CSV table of C-alpha atoms in Angstrom, one decimal:
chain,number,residue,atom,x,y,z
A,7,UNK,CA,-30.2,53.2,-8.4
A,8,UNK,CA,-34.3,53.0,-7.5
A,9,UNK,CA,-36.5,54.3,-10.3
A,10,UNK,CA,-40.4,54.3,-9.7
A,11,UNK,CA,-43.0,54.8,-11.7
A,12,UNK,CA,-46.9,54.7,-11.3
A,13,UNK,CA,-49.7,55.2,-12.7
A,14,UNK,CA,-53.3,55.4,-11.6
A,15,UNK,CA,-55.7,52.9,-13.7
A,16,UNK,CA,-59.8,53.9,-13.8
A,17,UNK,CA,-60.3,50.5,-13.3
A,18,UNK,CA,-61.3,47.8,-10.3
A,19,UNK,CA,-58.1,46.5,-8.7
A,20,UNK,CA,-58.5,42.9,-9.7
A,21,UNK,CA,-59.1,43.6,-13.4
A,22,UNK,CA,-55.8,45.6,-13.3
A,23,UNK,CA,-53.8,43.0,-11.3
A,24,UNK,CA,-55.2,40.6,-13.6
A,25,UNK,CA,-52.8,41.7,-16.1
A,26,UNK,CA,-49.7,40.5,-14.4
A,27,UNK,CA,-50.4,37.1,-15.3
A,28,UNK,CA,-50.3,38.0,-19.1
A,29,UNK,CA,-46.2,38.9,-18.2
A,30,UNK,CA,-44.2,37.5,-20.8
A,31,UNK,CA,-47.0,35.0,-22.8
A,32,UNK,CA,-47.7,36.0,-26.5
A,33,UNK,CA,-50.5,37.7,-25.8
A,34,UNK,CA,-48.9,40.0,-23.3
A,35,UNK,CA,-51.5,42.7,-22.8
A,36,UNK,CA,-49.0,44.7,-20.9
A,37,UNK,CA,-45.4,44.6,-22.0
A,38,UNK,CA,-45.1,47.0,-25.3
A,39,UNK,CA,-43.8,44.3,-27.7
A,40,UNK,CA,-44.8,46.5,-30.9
A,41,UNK,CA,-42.5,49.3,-29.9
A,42,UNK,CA,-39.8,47.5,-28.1
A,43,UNK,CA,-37.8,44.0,-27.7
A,44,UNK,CA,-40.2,41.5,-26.8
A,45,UNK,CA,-40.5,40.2,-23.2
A,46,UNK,CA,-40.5,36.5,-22.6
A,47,UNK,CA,-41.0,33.8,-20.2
A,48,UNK,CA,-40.0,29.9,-20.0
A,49,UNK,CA,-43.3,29.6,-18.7
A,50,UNK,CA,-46.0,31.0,-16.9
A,51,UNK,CA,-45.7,34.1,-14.8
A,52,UNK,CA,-44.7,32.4,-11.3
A,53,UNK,CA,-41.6,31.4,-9.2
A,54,UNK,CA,-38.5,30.5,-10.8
A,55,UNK,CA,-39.6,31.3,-14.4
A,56,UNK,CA,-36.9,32.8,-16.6
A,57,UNK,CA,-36.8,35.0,-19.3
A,58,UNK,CA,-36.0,38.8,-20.3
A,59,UNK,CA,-36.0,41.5,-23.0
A,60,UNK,CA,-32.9,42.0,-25.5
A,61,UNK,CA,-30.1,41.2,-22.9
A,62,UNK,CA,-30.9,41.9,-19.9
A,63,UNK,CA,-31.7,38.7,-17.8
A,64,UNK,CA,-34.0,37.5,-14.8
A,65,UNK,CA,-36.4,35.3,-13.4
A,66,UNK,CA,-39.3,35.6,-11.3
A,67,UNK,CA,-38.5,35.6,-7.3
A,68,UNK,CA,-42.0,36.5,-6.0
A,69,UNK,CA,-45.5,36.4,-7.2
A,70,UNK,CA,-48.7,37.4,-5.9
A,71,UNK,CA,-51.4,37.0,-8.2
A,72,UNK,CA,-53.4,40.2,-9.0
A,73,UNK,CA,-50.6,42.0,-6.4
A,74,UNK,CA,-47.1,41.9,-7.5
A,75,UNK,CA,-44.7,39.8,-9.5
A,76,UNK,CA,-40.7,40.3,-8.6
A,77,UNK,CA,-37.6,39.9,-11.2
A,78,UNK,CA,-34.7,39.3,-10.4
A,79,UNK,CA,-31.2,40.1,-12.2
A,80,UNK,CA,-29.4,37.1,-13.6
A,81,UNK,CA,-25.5,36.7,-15.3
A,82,UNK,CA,-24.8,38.0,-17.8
A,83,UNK,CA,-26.4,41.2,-17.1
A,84,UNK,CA,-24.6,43.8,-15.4
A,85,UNK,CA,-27.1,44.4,-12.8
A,86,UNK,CA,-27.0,43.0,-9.3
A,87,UNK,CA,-31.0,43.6,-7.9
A,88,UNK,CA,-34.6,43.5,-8.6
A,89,UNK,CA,-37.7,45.4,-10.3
A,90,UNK,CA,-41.0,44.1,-10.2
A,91,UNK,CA,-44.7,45.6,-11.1
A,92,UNK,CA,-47.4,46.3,-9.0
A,93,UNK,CA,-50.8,46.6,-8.2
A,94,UNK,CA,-52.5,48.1,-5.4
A,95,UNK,CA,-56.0,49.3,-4.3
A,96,UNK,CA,-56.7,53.1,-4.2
A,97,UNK,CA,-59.8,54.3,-1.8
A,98,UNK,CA,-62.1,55.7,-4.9
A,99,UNK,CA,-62.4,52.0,-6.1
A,100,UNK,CA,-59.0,52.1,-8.7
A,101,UNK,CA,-55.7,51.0,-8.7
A,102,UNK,CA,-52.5,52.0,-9.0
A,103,UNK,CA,-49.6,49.8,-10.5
A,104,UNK,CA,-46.3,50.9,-9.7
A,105,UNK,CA,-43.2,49.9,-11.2
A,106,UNK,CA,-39.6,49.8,-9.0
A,107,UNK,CA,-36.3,49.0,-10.1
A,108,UNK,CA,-33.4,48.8,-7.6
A,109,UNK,CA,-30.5,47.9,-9.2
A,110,UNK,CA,-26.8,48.3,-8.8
A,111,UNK,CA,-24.7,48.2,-12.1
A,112,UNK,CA,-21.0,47.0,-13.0
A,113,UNK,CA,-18.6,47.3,-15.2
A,114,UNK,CA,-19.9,48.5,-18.8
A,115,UNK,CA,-23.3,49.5,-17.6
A,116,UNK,CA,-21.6,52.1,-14.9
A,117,UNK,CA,-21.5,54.3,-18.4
A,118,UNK,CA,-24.2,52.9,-20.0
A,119,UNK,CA,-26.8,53.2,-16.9
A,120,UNK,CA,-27.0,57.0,-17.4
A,121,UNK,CA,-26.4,57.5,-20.6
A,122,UNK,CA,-28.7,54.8,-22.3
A,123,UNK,CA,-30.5,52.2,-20.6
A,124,UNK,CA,-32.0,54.8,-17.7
A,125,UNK,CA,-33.8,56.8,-21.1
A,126,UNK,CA,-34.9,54.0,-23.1
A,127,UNK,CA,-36.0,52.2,-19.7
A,128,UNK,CA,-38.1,55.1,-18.5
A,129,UNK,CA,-40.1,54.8,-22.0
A,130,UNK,CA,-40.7,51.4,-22.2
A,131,UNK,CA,-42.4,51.8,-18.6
A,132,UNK,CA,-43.9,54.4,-19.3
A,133,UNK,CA,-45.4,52.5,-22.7
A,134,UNK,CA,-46.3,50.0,-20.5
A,135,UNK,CA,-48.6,52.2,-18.3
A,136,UNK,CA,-50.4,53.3,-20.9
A,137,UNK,CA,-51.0,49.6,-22.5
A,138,UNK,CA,-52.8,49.3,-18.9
A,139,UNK,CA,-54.9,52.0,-19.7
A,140,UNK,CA,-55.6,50.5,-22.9
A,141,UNK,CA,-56.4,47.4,-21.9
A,142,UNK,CA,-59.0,48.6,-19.1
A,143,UNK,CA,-60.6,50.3,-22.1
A,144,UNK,CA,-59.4,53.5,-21.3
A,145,UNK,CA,-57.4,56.0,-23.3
A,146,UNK,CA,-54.2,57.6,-21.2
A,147,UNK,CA,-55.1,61.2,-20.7
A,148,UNK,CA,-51.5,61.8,-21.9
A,149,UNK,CA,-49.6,59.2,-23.9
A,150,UNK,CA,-46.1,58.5,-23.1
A,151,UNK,CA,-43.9,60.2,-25.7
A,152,UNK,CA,-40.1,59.3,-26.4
A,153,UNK,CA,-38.2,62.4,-26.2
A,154,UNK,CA,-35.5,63.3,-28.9
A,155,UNK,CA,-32.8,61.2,-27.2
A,156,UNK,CA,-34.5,58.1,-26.7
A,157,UNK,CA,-35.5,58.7,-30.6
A,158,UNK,CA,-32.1,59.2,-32.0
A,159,UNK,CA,-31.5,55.8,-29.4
A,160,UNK,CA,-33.6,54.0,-31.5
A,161,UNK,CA,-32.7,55.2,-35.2
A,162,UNK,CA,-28.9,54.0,-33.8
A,163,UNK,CA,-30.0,50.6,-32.6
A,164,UNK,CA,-32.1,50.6,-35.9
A,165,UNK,CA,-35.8,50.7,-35.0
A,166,UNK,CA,-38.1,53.3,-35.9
A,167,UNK,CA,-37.9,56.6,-34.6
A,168,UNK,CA,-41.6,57.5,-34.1
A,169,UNK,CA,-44.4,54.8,-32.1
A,170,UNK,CA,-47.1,54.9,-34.8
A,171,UNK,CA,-46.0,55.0,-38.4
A,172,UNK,CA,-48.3,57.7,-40.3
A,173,UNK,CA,-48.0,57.8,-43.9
A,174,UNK,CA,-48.5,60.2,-47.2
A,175,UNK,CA,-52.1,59.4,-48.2
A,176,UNK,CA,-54.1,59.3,-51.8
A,177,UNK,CA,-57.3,62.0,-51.8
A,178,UNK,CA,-60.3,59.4,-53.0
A,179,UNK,CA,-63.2,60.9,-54.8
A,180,UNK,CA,-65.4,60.6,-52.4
A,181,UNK,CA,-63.2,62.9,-49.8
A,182,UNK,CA,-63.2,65.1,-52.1
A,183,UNK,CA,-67.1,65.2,-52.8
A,184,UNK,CA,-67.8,65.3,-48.9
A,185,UNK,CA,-65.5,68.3,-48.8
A,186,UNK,CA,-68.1,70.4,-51.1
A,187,UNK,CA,-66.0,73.1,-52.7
A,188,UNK,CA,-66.2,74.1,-55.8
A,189,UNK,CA,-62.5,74.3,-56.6
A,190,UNK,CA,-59.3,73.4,-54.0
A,191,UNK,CA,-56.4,75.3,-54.2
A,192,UNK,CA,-54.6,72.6,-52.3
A,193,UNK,CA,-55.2,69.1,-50.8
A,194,UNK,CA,-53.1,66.4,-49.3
A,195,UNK,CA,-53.8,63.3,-47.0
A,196,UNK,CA,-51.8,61.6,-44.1
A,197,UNK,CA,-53.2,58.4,-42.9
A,198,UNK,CA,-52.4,56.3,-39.6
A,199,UNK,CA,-53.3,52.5,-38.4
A,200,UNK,CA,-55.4,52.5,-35.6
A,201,UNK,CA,-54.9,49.4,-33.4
A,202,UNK,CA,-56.9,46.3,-34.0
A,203,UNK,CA,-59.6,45.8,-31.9
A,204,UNK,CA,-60.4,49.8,-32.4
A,205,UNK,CA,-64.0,51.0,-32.4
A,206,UNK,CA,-64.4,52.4,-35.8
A,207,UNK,CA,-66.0,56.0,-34.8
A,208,UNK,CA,-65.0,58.8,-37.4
A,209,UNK,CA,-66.6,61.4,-34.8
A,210,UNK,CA,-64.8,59.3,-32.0
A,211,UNK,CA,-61.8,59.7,-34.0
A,212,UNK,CA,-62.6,63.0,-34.3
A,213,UNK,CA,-62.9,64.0,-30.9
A,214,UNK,CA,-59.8,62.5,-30.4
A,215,UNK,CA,-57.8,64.6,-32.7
A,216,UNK,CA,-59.0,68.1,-31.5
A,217,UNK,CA,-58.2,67.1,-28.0
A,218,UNK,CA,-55.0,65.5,-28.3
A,219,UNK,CA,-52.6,66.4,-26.6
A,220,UNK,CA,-49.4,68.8,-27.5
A,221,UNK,CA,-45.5,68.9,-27.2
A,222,UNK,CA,-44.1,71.6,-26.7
A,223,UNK,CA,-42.9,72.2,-30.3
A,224,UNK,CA,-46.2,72.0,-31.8
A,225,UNK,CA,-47.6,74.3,-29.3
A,226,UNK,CA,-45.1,76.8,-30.1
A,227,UNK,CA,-46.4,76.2,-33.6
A,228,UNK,CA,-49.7,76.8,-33.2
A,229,UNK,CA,-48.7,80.0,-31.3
A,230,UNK,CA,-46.8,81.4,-34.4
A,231,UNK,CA,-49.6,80.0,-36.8
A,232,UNK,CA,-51.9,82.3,-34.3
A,233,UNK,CA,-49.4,85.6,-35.0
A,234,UNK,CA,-49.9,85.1,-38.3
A,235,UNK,CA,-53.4,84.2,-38.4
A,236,UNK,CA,-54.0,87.9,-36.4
A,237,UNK,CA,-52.0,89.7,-38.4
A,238,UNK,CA,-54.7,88.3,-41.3
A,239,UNK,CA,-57.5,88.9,-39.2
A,240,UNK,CA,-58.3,85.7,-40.0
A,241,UNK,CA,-61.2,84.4,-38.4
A,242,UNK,CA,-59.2,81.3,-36.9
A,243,UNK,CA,-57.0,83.7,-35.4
A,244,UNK,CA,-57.5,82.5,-31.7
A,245,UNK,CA,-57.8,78.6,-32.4
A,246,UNK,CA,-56.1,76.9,-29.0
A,247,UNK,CA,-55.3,73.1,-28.4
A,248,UNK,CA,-57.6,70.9,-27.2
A,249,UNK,CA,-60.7,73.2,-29.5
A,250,UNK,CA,-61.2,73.2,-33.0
A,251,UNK,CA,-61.0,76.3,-34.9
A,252,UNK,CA,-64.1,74.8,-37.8
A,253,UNK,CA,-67.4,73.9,-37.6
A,254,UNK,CA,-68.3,70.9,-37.6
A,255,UNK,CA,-70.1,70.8,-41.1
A,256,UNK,CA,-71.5,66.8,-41.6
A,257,UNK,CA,-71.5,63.3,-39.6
A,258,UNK,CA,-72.1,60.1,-41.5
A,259,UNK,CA,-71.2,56.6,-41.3
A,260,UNK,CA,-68.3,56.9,-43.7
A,261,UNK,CA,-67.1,60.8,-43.6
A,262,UNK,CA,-66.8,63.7,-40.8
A,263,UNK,CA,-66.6,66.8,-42.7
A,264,UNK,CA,-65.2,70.1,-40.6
A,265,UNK,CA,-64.1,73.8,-42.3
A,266,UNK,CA,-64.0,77.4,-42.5
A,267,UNK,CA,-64.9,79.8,-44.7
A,268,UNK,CA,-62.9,83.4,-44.2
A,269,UNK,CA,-62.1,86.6,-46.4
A,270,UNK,CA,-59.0,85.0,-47.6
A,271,UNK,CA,-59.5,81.1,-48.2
A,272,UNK,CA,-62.0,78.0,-47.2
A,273,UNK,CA,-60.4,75.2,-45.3
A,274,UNK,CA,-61.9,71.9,-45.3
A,275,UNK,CA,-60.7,68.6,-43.5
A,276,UNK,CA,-62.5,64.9,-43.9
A,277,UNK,CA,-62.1,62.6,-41.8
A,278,UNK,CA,-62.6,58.9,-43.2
A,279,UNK,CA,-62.3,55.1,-41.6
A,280,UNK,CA,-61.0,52.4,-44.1
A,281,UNK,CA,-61.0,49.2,-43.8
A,282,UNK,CA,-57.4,47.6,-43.4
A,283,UNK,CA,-58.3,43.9,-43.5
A,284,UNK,CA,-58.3,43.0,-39.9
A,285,UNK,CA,-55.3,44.8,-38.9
A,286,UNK,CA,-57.2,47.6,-37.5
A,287,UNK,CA,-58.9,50.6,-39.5
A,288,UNK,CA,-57.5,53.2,-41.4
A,289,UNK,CA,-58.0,56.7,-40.0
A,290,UNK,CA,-57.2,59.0,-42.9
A,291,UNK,CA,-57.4,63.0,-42.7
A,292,UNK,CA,-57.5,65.1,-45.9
A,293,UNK,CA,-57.0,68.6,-46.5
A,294,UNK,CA,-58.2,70.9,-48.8
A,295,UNK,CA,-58.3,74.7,-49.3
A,296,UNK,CA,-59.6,77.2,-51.1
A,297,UNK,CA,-57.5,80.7,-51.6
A,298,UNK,CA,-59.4,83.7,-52.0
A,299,UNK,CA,-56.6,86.2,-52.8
A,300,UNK,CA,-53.1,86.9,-53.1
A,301,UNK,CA,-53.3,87.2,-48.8
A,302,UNK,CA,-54.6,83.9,-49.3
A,303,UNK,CA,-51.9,82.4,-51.4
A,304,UNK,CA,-49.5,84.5,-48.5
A,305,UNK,CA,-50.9,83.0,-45.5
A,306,UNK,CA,-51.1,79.4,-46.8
A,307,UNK,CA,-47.4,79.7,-47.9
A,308,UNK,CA,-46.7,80.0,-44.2
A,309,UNK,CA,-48.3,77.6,-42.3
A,310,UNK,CA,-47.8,74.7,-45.2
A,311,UNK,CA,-44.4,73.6,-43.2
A,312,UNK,CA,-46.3,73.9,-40.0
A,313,UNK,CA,-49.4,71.9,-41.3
A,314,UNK,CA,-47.0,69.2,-42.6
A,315,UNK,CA,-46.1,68.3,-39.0
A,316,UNK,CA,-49.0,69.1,-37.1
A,317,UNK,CA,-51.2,66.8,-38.6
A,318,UNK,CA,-48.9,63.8,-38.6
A,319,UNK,CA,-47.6,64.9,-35.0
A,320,UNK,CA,-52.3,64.6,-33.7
A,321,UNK,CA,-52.5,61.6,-35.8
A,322,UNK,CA,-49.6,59.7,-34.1
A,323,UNK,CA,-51.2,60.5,-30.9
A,324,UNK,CA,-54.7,59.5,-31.8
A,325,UNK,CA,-53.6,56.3,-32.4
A,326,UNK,CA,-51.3,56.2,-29.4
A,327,UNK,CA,-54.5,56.8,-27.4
A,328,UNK,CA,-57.2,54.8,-28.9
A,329,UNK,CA,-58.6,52.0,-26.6
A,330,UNK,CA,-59.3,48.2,-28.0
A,331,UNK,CA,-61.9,45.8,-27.3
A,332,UNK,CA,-61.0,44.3,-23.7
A,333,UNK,CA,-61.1,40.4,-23.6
């Protein structure tokens, strides 16, 4: 088996490279330990350390600093071979880092190898590409995403199915002032932890959200929330990913406010930052509507389900793709 990935990293080659020497310490900037089974080290990243994540075994057998560092498979795992990580120069001034595995499996991992640890290996690489973008400062243009196997992998092995945990949130006062209408129909709130380290930026955040990027699902979503929104002749008809179907209505330091107003109801959505004591800000979005008439009532009545996993769906990949503070 040989399994490459890579990834090109707006960054100067040295600062990339610099982050194989954080393999397997606590502060690993690079291995996603939030999301998967930690990786660890005996000591520091050179030759002969030992270590691994969950079962699977090895120890270092090269290591360039700032270049490459080289695994290699030890008993009792069921892989004969190597993988290693690294870093090269590209011509614009960048870097690419590259992962490789070459491996040969035996006995229980013959069945395993395709069926299991090929999926959930391909994420946790791919997670780790994106932590180098993160750490450079730089949010991934598009953030890995575990498909509905390597999910259902997880909820068996008893971790959480979904990266970034966004939760049912309460409607404050003040979200409801900044919204400005004089009577909502409807309103709800999801919420989502930004990682620590996050610039708190509510227009940032913002930005973010409207230009996130889509699985397929929720495109087809949007698609049949567009149908709909035609038949209406709803002014919001022809929203697309990547745009925002509202005006932006008011910036402060605490609130981004962004609606509609149509024939048949005024949206609103508020953006708000919350402090989370340290652990990284709150980024909470609220909805509220206003319905008009009974086409109101009609249209909202359809694109509820829809709403109820779009919004979480954006929020987990805002936080996905928010860069840190870089030490």
């Amino acid at each position: 088996m040989r399994n490459v990935h890579e990834r090109r990293i707006a960054a100067p080659v040295e600062e990339v490279g610099a982050l194989l020497a954080d393999v397997g310490r606590p502060d690993d900037r690079l291995w996603p330990a939030h999301d998967w089974m930690p990786m660890t080290l005996d000591r520091p990243v050179g030759v002969g350390a030992r270590g691994g994540h969950d079962d699977i075994r090895y120890s270092v057998i090269a290591y360039e600093p700032g270049r490459r560092v080289v695994f290699g498979f030890e008993p009792p795992t069921l892989l004969t071979g190597r993988h290693a990580l690294e870093v090269e120069p590209l011509p614009d001034g960048t870097a690419l880092m590259r992962h490789v595995l070459e491996a040969q499996p035996h006995g229980a991992y013959r069945l395993l190898l395709p069926l299991v640890i090929r999926w959930i290996h391909d994420a946790v690489i791919e997670d780790l590409l994106d932590r180098a973008e993160l750490a450079m400062g730089r949010a991934p243009a598009r953030p890995a995403a575990w498909s509905p196997w390597v999910r259902l992998l997880r909820r068996l092995n008893g971790m959480p199915a979904w990266r970034v945990a966004v939760r049912s949130a309460d409607v404050t006062a003040a979200m409801t002032a900044a919204a400005g209408l004089p009577r909502a129909d409807f309103q709800d709130a999801f919420a989502v932890r930004l990682p620590q380290g996050a610039s708190p930026d509510v227009r940032g955040c913002y930005e973010s959200l409207v230009s996130a990027s889509t699985p397929r699902w929720m495109t087809a979503l949007i698609r049949i929330r567009r149908l709909l929104a035609r038949a209406m002749r709803l002014d919001t008809a022809d929203w697309k990913p990547g745009t925002s179907p509202f005006v932006l209505l008011q910036v402060t330091d605490d609130f981004l406010v962004a609606g509609s107003d149509d024939r048949h109801l005024n949206f609103r959505t508020v953006l708000e930052l919350q402090d989370a004591s340290g652990s990284g800000p709150d980024l909470v979005v609220a909805t509220f509507v206003q319905r008009h008439n009974l086409a109101g009532r009609a249209y909202f009545a359809l694109v509820l389900p829809f709403h109820r996993l779009i919004v979480p769906a954006m929020l987990r990949r805002v936080a996905a793709r928010t860069p840190v503070a870089t030490r």
